[in-house]
Short mmCIF file of C-alpha atoms in Angstrom, two decimals:
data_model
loop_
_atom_site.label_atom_id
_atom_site.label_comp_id
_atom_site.label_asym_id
_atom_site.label_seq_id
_atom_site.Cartn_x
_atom_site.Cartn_y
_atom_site.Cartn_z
CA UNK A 1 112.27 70.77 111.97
CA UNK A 2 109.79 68.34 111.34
CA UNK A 3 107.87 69.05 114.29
CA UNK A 4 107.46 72.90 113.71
CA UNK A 5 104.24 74.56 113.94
CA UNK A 6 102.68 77.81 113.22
CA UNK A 7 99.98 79.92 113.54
CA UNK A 8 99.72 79.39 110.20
CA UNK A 9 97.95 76.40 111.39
CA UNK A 10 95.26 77.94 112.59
CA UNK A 11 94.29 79.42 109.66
CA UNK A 12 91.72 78.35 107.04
CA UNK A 13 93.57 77.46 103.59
CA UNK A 14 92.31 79.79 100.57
CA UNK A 15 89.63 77.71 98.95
CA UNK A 16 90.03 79.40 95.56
CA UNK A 17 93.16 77.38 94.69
CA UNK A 18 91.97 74.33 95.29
CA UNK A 19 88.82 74.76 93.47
CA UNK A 20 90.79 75.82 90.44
CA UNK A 21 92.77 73.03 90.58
CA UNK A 22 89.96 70.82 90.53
CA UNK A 23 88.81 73.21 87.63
CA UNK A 24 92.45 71.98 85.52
CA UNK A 25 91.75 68.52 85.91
CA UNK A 26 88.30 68.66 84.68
CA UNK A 27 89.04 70.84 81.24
CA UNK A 28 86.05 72.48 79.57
CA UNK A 29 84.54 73.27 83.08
CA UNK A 30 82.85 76.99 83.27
CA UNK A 31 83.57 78.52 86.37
CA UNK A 32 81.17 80.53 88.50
CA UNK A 33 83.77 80.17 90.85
CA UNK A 34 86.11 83.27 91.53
CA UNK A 35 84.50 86.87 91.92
CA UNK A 36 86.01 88.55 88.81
CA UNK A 37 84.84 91.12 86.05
CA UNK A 38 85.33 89.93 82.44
CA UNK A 39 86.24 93.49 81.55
CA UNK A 40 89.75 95.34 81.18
CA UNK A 41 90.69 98.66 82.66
CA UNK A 42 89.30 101.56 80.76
CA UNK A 43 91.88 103.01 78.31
CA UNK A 44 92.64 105.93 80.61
CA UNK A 45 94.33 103.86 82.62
CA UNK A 46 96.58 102.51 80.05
CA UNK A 47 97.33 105.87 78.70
CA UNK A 48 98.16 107.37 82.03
CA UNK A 49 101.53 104.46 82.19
CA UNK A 50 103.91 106.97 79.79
CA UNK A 51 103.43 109.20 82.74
CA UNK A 52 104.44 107.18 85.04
CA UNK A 53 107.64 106.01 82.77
CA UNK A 54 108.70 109.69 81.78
CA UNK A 55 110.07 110.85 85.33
CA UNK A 56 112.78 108.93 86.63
CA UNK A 57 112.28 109.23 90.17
CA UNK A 58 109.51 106.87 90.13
CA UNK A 59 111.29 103.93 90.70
CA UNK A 60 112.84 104.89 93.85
CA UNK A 61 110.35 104.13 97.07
CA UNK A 62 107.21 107.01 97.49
CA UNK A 63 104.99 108.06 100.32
CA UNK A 64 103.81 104.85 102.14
CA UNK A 65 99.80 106.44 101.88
CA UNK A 66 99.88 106.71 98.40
CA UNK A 67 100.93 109.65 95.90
CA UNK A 68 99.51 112.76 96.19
CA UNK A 69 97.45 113.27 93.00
CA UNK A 70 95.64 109.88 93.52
CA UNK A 71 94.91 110.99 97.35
CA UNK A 72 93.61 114.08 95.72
CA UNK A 73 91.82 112.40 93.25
CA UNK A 74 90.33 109.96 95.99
CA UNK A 75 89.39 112.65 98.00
CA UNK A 76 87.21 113.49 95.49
CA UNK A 77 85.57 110.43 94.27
CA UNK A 78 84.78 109.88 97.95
CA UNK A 79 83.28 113.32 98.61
CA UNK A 80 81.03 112.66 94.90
CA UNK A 81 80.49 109.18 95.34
CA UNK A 82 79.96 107.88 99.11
CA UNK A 83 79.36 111.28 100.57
CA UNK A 84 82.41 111.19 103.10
CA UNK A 85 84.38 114.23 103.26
CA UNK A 86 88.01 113.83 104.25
CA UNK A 87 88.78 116.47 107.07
CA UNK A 88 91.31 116.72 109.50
CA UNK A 89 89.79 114.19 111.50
CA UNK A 90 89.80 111.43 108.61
CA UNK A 91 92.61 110.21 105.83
CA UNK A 92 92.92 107.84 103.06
CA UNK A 93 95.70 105.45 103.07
CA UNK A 94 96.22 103.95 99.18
CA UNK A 95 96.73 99.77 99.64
CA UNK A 96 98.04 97.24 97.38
CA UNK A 97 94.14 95.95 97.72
CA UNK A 98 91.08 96.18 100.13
CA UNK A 99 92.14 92.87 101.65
CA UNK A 100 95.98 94.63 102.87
CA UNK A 101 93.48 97.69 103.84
CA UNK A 102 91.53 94.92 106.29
CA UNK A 103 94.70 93.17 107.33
CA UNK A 104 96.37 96.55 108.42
CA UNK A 105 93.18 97.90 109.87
CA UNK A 106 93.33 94.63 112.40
CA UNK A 107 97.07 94.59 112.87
CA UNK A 108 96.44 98.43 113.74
CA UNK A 109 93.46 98.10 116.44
CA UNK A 110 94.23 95.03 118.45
CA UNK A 111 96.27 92.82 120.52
CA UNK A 112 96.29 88.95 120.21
CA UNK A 113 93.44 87.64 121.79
CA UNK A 114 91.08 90.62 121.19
CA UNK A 115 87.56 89.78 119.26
CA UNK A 116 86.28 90.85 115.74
CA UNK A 117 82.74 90.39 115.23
CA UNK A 118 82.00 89.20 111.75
CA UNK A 119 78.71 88.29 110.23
CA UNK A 120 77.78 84.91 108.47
CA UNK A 121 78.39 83.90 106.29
CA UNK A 122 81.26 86.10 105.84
CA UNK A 123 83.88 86.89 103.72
CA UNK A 124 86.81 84.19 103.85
CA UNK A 125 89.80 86.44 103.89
CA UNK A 126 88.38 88.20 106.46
CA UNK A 127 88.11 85.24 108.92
CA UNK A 128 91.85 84.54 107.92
CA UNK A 129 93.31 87.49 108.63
CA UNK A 130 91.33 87.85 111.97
CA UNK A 131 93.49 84.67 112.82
CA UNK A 132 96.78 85.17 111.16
CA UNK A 133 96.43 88.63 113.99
CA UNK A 134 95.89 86.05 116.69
CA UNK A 135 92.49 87.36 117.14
CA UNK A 136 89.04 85.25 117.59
CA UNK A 137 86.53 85.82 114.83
CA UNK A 138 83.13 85.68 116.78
CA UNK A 139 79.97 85.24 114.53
CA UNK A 140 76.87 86.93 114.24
CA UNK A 141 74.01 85.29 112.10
CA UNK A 142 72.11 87.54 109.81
CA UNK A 143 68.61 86.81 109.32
CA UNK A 144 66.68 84.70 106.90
CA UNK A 145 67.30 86.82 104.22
CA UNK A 146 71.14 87.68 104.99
CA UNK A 147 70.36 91.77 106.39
CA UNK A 148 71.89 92.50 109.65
CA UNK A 149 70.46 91.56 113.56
CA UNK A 150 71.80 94.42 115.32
CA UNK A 151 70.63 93.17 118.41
CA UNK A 152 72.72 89.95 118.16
CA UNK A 153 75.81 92.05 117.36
CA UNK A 154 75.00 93.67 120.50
CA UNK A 155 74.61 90.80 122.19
CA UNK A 156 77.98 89.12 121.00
CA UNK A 157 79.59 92.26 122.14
CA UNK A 158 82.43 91.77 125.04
CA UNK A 159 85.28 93.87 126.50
CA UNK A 160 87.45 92.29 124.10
CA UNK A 161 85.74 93.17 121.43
CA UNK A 162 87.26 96.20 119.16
CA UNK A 163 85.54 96.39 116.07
CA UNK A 164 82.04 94.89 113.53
CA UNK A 165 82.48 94.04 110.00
CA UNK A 166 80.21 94.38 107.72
CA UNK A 167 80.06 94.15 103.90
CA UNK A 168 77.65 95.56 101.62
CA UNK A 169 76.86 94.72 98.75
CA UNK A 170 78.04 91.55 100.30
CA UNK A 171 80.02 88.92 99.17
CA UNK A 172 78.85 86.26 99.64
CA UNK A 173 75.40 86.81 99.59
CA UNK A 174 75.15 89.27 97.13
CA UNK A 175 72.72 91.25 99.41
CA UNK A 176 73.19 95.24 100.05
CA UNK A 177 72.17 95.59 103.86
CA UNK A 178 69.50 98.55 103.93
CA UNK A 179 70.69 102.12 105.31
CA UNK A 180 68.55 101.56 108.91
CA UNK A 181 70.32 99.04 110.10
CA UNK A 182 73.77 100.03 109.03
CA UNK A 183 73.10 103.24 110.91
CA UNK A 184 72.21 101.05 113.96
CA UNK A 185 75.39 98.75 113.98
CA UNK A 186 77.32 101.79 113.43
CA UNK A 187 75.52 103.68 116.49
CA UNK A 188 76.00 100.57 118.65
CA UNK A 189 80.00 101.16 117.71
CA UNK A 190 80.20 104.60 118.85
CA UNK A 191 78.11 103.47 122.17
CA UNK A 192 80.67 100.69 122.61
CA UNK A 193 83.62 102.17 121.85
CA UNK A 194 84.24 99.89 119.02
CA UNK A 195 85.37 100.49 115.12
CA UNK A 196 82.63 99.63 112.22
CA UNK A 197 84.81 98.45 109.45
CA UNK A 198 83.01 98.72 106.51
CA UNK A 199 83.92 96.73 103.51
CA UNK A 200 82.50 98.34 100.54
CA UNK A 201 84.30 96.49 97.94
CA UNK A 202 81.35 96.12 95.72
CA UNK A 203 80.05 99.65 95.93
CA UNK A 204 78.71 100.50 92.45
CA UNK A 205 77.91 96.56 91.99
CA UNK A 206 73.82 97.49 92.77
CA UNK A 207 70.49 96.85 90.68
CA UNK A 208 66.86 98.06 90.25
CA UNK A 209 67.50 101.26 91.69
CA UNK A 210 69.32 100.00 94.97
CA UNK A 211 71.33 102.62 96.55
CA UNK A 212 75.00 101.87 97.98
CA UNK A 213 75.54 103.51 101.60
CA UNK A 214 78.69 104.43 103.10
CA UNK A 215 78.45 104.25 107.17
CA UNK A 216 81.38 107.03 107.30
CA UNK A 217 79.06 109.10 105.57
CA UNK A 218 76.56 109.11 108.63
CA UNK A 219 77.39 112.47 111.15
CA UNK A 220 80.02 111.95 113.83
CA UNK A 221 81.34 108.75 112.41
CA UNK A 222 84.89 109.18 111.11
CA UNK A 223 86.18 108.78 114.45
CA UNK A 224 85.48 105.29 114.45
CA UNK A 225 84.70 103.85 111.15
CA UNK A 226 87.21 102.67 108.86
CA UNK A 227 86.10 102.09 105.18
CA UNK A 228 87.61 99.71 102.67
CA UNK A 229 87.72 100.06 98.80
CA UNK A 230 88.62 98.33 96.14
CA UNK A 231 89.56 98.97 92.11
CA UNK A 232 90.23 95.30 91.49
CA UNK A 233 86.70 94.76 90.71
CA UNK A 234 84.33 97.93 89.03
CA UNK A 235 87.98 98.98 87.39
CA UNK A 236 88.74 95.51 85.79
CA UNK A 237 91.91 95.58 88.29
CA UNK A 238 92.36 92.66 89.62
CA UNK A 239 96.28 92.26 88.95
CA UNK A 240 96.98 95.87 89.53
CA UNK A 241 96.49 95.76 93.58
CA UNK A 242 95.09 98.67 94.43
CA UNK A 243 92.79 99.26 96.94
CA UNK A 244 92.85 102.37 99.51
CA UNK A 245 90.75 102.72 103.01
CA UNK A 246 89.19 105.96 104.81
CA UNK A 247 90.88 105.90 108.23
CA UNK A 248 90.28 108.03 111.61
CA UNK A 249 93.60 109.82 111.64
CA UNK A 250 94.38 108.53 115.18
CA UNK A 251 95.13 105.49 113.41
CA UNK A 252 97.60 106.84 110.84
CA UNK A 253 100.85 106.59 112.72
CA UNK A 254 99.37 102.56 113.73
CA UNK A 255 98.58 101.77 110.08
CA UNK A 256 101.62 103.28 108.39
CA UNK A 257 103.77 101.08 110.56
CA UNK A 258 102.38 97.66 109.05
CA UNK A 259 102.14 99.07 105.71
CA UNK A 260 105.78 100.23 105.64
CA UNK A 261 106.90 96.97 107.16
CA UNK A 262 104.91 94.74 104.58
CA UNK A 263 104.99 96.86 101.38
CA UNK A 264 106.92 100.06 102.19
CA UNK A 265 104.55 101.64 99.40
CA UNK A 266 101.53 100.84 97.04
CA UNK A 267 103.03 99.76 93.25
CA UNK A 268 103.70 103.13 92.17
CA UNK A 269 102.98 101.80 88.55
CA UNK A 270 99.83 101.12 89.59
CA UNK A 271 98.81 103.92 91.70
CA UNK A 272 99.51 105.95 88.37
CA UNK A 273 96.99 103.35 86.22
CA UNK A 274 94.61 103.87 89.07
CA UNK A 275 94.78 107.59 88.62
CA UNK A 276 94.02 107.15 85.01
CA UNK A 277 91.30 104.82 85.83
CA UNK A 278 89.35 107.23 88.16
CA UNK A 279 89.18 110.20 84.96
CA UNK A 280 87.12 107.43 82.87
CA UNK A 281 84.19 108.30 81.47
CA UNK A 282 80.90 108.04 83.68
CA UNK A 283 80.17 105.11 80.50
CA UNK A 284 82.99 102.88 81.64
CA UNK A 285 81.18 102.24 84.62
CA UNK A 286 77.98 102.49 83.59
CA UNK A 287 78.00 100.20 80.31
CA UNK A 288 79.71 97.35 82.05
CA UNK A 289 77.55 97.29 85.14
CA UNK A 290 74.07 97.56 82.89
CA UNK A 291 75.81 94.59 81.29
CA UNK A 292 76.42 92.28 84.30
CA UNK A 293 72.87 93.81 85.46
CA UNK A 294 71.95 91.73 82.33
CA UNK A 295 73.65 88.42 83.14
CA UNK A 296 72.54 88.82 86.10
CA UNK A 297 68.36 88.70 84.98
CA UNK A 298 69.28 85.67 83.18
CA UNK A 299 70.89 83.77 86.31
CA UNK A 300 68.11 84.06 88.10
CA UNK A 301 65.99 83.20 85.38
CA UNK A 302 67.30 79.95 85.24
CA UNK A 303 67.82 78.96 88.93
CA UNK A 304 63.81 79.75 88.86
CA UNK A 305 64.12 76.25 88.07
CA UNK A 306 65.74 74.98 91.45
CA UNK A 307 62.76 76.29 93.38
CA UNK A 308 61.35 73.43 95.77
CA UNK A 309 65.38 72.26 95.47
CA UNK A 310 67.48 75.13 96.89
CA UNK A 311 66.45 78.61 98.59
CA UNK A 312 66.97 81.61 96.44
CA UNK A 313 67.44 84.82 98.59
CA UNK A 314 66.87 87.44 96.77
CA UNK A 315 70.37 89.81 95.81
CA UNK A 316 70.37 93.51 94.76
CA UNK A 317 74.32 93.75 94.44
CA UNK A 318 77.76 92.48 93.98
CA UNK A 319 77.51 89.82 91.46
CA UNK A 320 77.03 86.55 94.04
CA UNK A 321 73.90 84.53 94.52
CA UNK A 322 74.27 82.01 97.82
CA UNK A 323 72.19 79.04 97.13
CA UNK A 324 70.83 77.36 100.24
CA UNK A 325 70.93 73.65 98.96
CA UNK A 326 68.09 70.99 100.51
CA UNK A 327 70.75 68.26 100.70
CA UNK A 328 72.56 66.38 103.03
CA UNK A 329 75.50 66.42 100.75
CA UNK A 330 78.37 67.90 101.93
CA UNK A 331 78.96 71.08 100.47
CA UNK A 332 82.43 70.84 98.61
CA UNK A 333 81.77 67.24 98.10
CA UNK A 334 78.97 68.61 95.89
CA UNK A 335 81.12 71.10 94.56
CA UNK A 336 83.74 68.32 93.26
CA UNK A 337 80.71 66.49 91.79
CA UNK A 338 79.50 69.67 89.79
CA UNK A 339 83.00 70.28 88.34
CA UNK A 340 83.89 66.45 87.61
CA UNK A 341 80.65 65.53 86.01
CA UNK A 342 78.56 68.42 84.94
CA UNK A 343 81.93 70.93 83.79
CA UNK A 344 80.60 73.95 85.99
CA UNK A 345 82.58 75.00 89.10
CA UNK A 346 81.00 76.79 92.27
CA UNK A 347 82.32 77.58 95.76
CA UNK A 348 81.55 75.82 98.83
CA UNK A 349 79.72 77.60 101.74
CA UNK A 350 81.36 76.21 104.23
CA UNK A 351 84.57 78.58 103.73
CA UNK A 352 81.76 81.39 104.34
CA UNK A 353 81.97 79.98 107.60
CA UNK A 354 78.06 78.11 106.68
CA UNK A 355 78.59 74.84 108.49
CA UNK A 356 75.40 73.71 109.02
CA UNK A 357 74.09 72.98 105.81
CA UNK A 358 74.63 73.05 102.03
CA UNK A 359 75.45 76.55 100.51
CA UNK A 360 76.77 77.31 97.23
CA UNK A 361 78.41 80.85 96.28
CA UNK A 362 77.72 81.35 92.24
CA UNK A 363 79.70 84.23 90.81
CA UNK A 364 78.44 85.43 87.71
CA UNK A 365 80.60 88.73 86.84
CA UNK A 366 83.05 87.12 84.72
CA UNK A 367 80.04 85.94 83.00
CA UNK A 368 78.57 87.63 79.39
CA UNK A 369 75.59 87.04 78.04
CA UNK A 370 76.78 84.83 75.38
CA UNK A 371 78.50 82.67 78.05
CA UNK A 372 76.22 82.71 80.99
CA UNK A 373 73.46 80.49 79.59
CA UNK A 374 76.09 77.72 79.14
CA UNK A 375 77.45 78.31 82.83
CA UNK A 376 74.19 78.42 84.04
CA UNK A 377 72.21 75.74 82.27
CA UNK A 378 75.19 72.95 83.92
CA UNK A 379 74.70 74.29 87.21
CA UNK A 380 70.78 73.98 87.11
CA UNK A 381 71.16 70.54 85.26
CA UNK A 382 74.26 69.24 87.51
CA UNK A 383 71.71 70.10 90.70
CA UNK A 384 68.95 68.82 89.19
CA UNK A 385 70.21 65.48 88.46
CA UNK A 386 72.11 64.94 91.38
CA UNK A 387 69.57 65.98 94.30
CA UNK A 388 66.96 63.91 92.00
CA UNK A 389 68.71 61.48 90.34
CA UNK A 390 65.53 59.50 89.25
CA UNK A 391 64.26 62.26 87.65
#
């Protein structure tokens, strides 16, 4: 066995783990690493769990989309929220996470060797699971200020191609792409005959006034857009798994077959807490977003300071800034360095797919305001000092 291979090898490892293992070994370090909320599920959640207990039946196996009253009670947020109406034409599938909701969605629309255009930098997992499928990611730049080209998607359009990701608010970039050219990519789908997978993640994540589109929202687009969600992140959910996607229903029978072979059914423990989590107070969501909103005013505040040292692009959502780093130092070596000798812990641009040059993803969501100024004084300081070291 010891010359075995894989696909496996072909695939990019998770850079989060070995960041936080660098994080252990350097105790004290404040990360601005992983893209987290500091924030529990609201107490709706945890009341809805008796519920759940009381009937018996629950632990035996349930409907591989998801129980009926939180399909209902998606159907609704969606309709309120992102302005997509579920018809015959459309469904929601419930997932243990948006990332099984992208990994079915490309098990479900392509054959090994088939393209999926993604755009940089992108989001890591995605790239991964693009390969695990036996697929070929093929990237798209985005401009200067990380907004879509939709020509160059165009462009890097072939017959193998079947679908175009895109993520907004975005992670990493922290940038929500602007409604125009979200309608265009999606347009240039429908010409094509090509899905627009939309990975909206991050919807309510959005600041001074920015709006969040949904592209399955635009008119004669169900039929070939496929939206992801999350509750790990505006819920506090991280642990619970649950995520759900808006599917065209041609793709039902396709996406029920890898969800029953890889999880049979969502956590139905969790699908209740989820219920519970969706009847919270319009507060919940509001309080702890004005709060990040916060942290986030004082992150930028301080990286002010790296002006002339790293390129700033401005970022109305999510809770990332990508720092464009005027160094010839390799990106995760620089990363090590931050972590080892300045206690603050960032993520490398290069598993962005960012190769040519040094980026740095800061997360600042697990971040309050009587934390952040810590976090973000190292990381100014750690730069500082180590792109000028004579100063």
């Amino acid at each position: 066995m010891t010359n075995f291979t894989s696909r496996m090898q072909a695939v990019q490892s998770p850079i989060i783990p070995v960041v936080g293992e660098l994080i252990q070994n350097s105790p004290g370090t404040i990360s601005l690493g992983q893209g987290v909320v500091s924030y529990s599920p609201p107490p709706e959640a945890i009341e809805l769990l008796p519920k759940f207990l009381a009937d018996p039946a629950n632990n035996l196996y349930k409907a591989v989309e998801g129980i009926p009253p939180l399909l209902n009670a998606l159907t609704d947020k969606l309709s309120t929220f992102n302005k997509i109406e579920i018809t015959t034409d459309n469904c929601i599938v419930v997932t243990a996470g948006s990332n099984m909701a992208f990994m079915n969605a490309i098990l479900a629309i392509t054959s090994p060797g088939d393209e999926i255009i993604l755009n940089t930098p992108y989001y890591f997992n995605h790239e991964m699971a693009i390969a695990m499928a036996g697929c070929r990611a093929v990237l798209v730049e985005t401009d200067e200020n990380y907004q879509l080209r939709p020509e160059a998607i165009a462009q890097a359009i072939t017959p193998k191609t079947r679908a175009v990701v895109t993520i907004s608010p975005n992670n990493p970039t922290g940038v929500v792409y602007c409604e125009d050219l979200l309608r265009n990519v999606n347009q240039i789908c429908a010409n094509c005959g090509i899905y627009h997978i939309s990975d909206e993640a991050y919807e309510y994540f959005t600041y001074d006034g920015v709006k969040h589109v949904s592209p399955a929202s635009f008119a004669g687009s169900s039929e070939y857009t496929i939206s992801l969600y999350s509750l790990s992140k505006a819920y506090g959910f991280a642990s619970w798994r649950i995520g759900y996607m808006v599917i065209p229903k041609h793709l039902l029978v396709a996406i029920k077959k890898v969800q029953d072979t890889i999880l049979i059914c969502p956590p139905v423990v969790s699908q209740y807490a989820a219920l519970g989590a969706l009847q919270a107070k319009p507060e919940y969501l509001q309080d702890h977003i004005q709060a990040i909103a916060q942290v986030r005013q004082i992150v930028f505040d301080y990286l002010n300071q790296l002006q002339g040292l790293c390129t700033i692009t401005p970022a109305d959502g999510a809770f990332y800034v990508f720092l464009k780093v005027h160094t010839q130092i390799d990106a995760f070596t620089l990363v090590k360095q931050l972590i080892q000798e300045y206690k603050v812990a960032v993520i490398p641009g290069t598993t962005f797919g960012m190769e040519n040059g040094c980026y740095l993803r800061v997360a600042y969501g697990a971040l309050q305001k009587d934390t952040v100024q810590e976090g973000i004084e190292r990381l100014v300081q750690g730069l500082k000092t180590i792109l000028y070291p004579e100063k």
